[in-house]
PDB file of C-alpha atoms in Angstrom:
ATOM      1  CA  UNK A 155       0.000   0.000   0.000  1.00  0.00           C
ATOM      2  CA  UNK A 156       1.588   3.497  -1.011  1.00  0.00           C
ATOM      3  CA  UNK A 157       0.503   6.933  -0.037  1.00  0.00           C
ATOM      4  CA  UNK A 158      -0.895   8.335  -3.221  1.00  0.00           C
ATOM      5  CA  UNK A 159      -2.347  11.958  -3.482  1.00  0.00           C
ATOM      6  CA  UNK A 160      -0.892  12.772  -0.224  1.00  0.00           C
ATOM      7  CA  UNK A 161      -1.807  16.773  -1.440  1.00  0.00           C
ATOM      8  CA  UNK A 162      -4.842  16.375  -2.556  1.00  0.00           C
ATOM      9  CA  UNK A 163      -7.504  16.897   0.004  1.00  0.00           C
ATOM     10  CA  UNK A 164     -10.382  16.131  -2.070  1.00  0.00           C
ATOM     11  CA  UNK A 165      -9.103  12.563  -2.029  1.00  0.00           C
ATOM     12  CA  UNK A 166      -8.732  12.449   2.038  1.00  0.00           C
ATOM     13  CA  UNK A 167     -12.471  11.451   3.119  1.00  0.00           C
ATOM     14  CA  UNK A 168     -12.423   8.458   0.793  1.00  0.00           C
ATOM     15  CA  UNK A 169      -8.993   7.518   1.012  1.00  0.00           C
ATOM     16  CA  UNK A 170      -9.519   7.702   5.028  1.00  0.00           C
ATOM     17  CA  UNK A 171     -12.900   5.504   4.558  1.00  0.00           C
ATOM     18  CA  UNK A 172     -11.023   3.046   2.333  1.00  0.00           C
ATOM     19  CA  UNK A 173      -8.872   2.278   5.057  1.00  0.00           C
ATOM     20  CA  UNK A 174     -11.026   2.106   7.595  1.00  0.00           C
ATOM     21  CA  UNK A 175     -12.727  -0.788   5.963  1.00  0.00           C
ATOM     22  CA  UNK A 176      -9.336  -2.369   5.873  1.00  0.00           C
ATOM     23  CA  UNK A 177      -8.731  -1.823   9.716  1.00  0.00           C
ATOM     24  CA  UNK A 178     -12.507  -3.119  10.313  1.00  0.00           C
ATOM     25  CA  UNK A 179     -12.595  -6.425   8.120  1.00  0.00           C
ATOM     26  CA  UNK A 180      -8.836  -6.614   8.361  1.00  0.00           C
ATOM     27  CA  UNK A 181      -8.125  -7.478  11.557  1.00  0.00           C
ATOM     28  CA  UNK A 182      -7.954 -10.721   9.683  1.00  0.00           C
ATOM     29  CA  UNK A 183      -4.794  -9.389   8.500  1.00  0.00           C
ATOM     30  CA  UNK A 184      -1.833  -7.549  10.649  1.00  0.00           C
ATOM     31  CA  UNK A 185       0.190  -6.687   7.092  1.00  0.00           C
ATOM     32  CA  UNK A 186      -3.094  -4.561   5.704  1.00  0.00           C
ATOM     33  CA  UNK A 187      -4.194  -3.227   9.313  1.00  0.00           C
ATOM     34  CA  UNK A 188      -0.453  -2.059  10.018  1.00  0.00           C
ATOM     35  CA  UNK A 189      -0.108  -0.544   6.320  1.00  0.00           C
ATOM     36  CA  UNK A 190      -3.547   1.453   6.663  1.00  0.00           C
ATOM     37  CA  UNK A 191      -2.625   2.971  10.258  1.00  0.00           C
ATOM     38  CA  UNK A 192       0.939   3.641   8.742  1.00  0.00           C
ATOM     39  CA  UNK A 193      -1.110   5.576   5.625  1.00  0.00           C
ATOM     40  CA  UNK A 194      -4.078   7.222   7.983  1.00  0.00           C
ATOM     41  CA  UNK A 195      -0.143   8.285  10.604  1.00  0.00           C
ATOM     42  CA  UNK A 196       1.609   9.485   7.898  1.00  0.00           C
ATOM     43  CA  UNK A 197      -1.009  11.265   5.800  1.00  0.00           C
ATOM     44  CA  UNK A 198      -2.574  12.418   9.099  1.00  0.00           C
ATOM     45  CA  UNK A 199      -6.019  11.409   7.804  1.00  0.00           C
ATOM     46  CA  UNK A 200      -7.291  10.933  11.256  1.00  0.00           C
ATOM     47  CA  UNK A 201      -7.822  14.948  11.217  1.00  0.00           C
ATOM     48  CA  UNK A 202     -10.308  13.798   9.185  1.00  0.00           C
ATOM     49  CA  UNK A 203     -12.360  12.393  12.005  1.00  0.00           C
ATOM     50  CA  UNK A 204     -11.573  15.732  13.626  1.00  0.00           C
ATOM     51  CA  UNK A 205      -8.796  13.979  15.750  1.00  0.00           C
ATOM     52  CA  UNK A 206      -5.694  16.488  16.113  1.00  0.00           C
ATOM     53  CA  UNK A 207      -3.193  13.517  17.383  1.00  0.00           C
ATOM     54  CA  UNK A 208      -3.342  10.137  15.995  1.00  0.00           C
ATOM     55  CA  UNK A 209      -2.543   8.170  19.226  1.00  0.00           C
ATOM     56  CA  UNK A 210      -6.639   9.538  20.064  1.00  0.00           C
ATOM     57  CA  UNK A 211      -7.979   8.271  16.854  1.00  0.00           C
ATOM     58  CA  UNK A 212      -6.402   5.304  17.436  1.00  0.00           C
ATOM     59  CA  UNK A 213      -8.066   5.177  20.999  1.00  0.00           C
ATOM     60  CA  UNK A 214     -11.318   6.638  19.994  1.00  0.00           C
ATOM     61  CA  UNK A 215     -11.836   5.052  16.498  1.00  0.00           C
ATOM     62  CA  UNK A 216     -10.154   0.983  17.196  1.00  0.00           C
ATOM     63  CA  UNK A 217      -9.758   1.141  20.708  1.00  0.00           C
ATOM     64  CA  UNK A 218      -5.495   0.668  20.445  1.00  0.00           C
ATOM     65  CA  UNK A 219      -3.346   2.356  22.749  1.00  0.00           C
ATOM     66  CA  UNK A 220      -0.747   4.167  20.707  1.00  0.00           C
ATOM     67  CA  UNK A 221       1.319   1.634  21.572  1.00  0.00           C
ATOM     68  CA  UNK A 222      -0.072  -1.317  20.081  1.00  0.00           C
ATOM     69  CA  UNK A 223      -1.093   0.921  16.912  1.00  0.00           C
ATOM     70  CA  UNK A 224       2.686   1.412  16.600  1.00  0.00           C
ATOM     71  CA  UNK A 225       3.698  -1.880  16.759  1.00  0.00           C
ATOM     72  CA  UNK A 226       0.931  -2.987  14.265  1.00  0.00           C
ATOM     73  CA  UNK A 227       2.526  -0.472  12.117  1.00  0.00           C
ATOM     74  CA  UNK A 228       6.150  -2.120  12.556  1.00  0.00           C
ATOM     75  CA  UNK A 229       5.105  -5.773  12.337  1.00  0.00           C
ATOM     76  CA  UNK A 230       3.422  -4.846   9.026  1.00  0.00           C
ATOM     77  CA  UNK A 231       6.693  -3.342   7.890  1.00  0.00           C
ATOM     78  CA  UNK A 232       8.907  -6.339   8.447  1.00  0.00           C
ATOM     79  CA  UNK A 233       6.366  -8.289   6.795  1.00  0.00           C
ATOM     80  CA  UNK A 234       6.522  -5.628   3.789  1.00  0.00           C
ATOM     81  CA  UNK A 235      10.281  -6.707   3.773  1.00  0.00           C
ATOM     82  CA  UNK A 236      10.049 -10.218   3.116  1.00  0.00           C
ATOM     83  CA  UNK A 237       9.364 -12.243   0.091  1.00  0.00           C
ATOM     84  CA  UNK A 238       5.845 -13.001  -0.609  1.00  0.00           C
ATOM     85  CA  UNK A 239       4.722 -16.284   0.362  1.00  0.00           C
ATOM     86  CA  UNK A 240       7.637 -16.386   3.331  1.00  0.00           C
ATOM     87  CA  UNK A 241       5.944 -14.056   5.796  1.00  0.00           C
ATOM     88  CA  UNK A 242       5.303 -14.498   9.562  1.00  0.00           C
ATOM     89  CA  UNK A 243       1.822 -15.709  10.093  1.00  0.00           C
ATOM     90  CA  UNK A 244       0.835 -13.198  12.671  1.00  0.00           C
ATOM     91  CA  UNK A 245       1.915  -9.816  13.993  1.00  0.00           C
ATOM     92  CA  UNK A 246       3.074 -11.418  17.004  1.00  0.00           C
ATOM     93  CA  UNK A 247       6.248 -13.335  15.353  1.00  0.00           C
ATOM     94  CA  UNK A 248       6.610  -9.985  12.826  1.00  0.00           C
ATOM     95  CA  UNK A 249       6.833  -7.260  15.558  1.00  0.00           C
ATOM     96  CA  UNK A 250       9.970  -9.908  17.320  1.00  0.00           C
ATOM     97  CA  UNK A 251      12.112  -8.682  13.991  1.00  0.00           C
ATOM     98  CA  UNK A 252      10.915  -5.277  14.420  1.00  0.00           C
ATOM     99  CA  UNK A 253      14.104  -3.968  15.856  1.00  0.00           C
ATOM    100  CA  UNK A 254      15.727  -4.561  13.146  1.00  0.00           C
ATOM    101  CA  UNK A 255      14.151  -1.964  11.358  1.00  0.00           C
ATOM    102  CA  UNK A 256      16.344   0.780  13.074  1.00  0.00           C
ATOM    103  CA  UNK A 257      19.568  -1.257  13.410  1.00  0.00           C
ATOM    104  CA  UNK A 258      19.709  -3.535  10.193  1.00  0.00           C
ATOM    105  CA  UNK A 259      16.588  -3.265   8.253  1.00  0.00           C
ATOM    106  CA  UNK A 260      18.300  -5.272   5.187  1.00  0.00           C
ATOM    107  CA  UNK A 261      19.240  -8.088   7.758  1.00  0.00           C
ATOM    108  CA  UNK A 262      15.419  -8.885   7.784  1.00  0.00           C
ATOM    109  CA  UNK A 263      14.498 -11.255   5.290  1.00  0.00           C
ATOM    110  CA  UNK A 264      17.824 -13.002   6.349  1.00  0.00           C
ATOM    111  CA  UNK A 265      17.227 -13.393  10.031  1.00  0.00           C
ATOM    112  CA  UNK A 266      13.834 -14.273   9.187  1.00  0.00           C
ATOM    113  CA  UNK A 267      14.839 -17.473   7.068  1.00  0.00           C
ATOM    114  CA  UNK A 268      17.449 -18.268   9.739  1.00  0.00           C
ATOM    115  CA  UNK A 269      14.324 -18.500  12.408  1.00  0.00           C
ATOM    116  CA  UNK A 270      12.323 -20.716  10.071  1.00  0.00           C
ATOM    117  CA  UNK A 271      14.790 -22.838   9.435  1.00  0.00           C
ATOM    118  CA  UNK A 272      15.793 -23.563  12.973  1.00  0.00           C
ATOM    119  CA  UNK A 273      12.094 -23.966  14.195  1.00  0.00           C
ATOM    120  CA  UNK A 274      11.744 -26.545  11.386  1.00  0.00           C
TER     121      UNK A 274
END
């Protein structure tokens, strides 16, 4: 997921309702729930809702402490990293590499295999 139109504010309410329906039916999903909040954070599309910070959209709106929206966020970015078809099932085993993503982001999809292979 990219941030497209990031100017254009006639494209915020839908973009911002778009991903909502992602967060809603996607908890399914921690890659597409962590890649919307990361679009709604950096596009600050929450001001949409009338929210000025988006740690209390994230409260008001999902009920995630800022905390938990953050690591969403990261966990969805490791996944981002790794080949399709080899990702972590859940955002519990992604956000574990998420350190990484400060320190050695291109040591990912390495470390990653290395864990796989040693829990096989």
């Amino acid at each position: 997921m990219q941030i497209v139109g990031a100017n254009d504010p006639q494209c915020t309410a839908a973009t911002l309702g778009q991903l909502e329906r992602v967060i809603e039916s996607g908890l399914q999903t921690f890659v597409e729930v962590g890649l919307a909040l990361l679009e709604i954070r950096e596009r600050r599309l929450y001001r949409e809702q009338g929210y000025e910070r988006f740690e209390d959209y994230c409260k008001a709106r999902w009920q995630f402490s800022r905390i938990h929206a953050h690591r969403m966020i990261e966990a969805a970015e490791v996944a981002a990293m790794l080949p399709m078809g080899n990702t972590p099932t859940n955002e519990r085993q992604a956000r574990e590499l998420a350190p990484l993503l400060r320190t050695a982001p291109e040591s990912i999809p390495e470390v990653w295999q290395e864990v796989r292979e040693r829990a096989a």
